[in-house]
XYZ file of C-alpha atoms in Angstrom:
110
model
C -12.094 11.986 -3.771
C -8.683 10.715 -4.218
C -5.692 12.532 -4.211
C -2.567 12.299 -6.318
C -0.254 10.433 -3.589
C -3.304 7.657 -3.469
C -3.423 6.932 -6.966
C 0.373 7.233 -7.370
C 0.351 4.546 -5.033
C -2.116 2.416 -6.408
C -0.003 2.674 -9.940
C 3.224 1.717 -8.446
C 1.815 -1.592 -6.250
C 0.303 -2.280 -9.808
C 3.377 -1.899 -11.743
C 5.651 -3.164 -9.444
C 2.854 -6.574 -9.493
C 3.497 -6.428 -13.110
C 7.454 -6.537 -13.424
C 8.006 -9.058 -10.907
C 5.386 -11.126 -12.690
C 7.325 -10.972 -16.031
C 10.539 -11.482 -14.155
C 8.571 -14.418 -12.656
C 7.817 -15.782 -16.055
C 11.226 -15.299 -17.349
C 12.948 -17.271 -14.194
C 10.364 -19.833 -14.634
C 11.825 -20.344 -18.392
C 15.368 -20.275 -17.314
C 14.480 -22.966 -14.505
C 13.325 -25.307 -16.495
C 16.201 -24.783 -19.205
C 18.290 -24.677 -16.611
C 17.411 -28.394 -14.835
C 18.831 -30.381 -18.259
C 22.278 -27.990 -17.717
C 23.507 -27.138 -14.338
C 22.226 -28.236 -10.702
C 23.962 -24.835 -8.877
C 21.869 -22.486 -11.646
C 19.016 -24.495 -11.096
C 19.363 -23.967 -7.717
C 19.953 -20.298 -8.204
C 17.196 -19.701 -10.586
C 14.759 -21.453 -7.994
C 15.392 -18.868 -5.241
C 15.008 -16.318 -7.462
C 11.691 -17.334 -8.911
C 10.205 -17.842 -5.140
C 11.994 -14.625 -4.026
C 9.870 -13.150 -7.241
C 6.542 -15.106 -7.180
C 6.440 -13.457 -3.309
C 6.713 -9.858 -4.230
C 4.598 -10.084 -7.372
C 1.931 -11.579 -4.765
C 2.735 -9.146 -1.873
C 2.506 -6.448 -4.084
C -1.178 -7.606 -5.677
C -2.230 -7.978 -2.512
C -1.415 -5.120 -1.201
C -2.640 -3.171 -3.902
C -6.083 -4.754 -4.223
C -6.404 -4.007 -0.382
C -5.013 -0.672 -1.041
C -7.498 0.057 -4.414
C -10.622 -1.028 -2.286
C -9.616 1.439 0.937
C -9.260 4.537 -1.810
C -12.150 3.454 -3.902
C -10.579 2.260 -6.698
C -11.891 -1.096 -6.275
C -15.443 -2.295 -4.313
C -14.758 -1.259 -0.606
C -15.035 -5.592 -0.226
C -11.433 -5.686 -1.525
C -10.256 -3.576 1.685
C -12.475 -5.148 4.179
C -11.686 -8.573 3.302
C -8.304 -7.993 2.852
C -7.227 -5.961 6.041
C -8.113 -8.381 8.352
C -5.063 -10.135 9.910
C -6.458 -13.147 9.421
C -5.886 -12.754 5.217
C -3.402 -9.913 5.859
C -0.855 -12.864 7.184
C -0.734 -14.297 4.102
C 1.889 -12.536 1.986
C 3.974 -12.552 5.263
C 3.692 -16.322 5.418
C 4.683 -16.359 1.951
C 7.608 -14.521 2.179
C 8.545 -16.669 5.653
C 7.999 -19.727 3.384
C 10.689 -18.058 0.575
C 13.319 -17.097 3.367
C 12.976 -20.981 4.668
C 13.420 -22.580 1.120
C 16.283 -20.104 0.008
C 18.338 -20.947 3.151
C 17.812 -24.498 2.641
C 18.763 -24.584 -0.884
C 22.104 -22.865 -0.491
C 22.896 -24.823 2.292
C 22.170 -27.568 0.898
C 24.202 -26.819 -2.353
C 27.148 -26.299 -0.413
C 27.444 -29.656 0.808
């Protein structure tokens, strides 16, 4: 049986999944707006959609790993998922993010 701090859980990796996927979206729109206008927004709006596409996927990940430990989900979700092998990923991810936001503003300032 579940308890109330597991499903609270559950609900917020969920949610949280869901806002930075909209913000996602709406970064994604303002990119490509953006590329006809100004090269420092584009630049701008880049990071930030990276930055968001990596927590939206953290935060799926996590919670699909998370669902299948507390039963929420087939206990295949949290076996699959908790090995380090697949668990890497989201840290990769957000490696990956770090390396292209440093290059972009440094890159913009020359």
């Amino acid at each position: 049986m579940t308890t109330l701090w597991e499903t609270l859980l559950i609900i917020v990796y969920f949610t949280t999944f869901a806002l930075w996927g909209v913000l996602s979206y709406i970064f994604l729109k303002k990119y490509k707006k953006a590329k006809k206008v100004s090269p420092e927004l584009t630049g701008v709006l880049f990071i930030l959609l990276f930055a968001s596409l990596s927590v939206a996927f953290e935060h799926i990940y996590y919670g699909l790993m998370v669902s299948g430990d507390y039963g929420f989900l087939p206990r295949m979700f949290y076996t699959i998922l908790s090995q380090p092998r697949f668990w890497i990923l989201p840290k990769i991810m957000f490696l990956v993010a770090g390396v292209i936001m440093i290059y972009v503003i440094v890159r913009g300032e020359k």
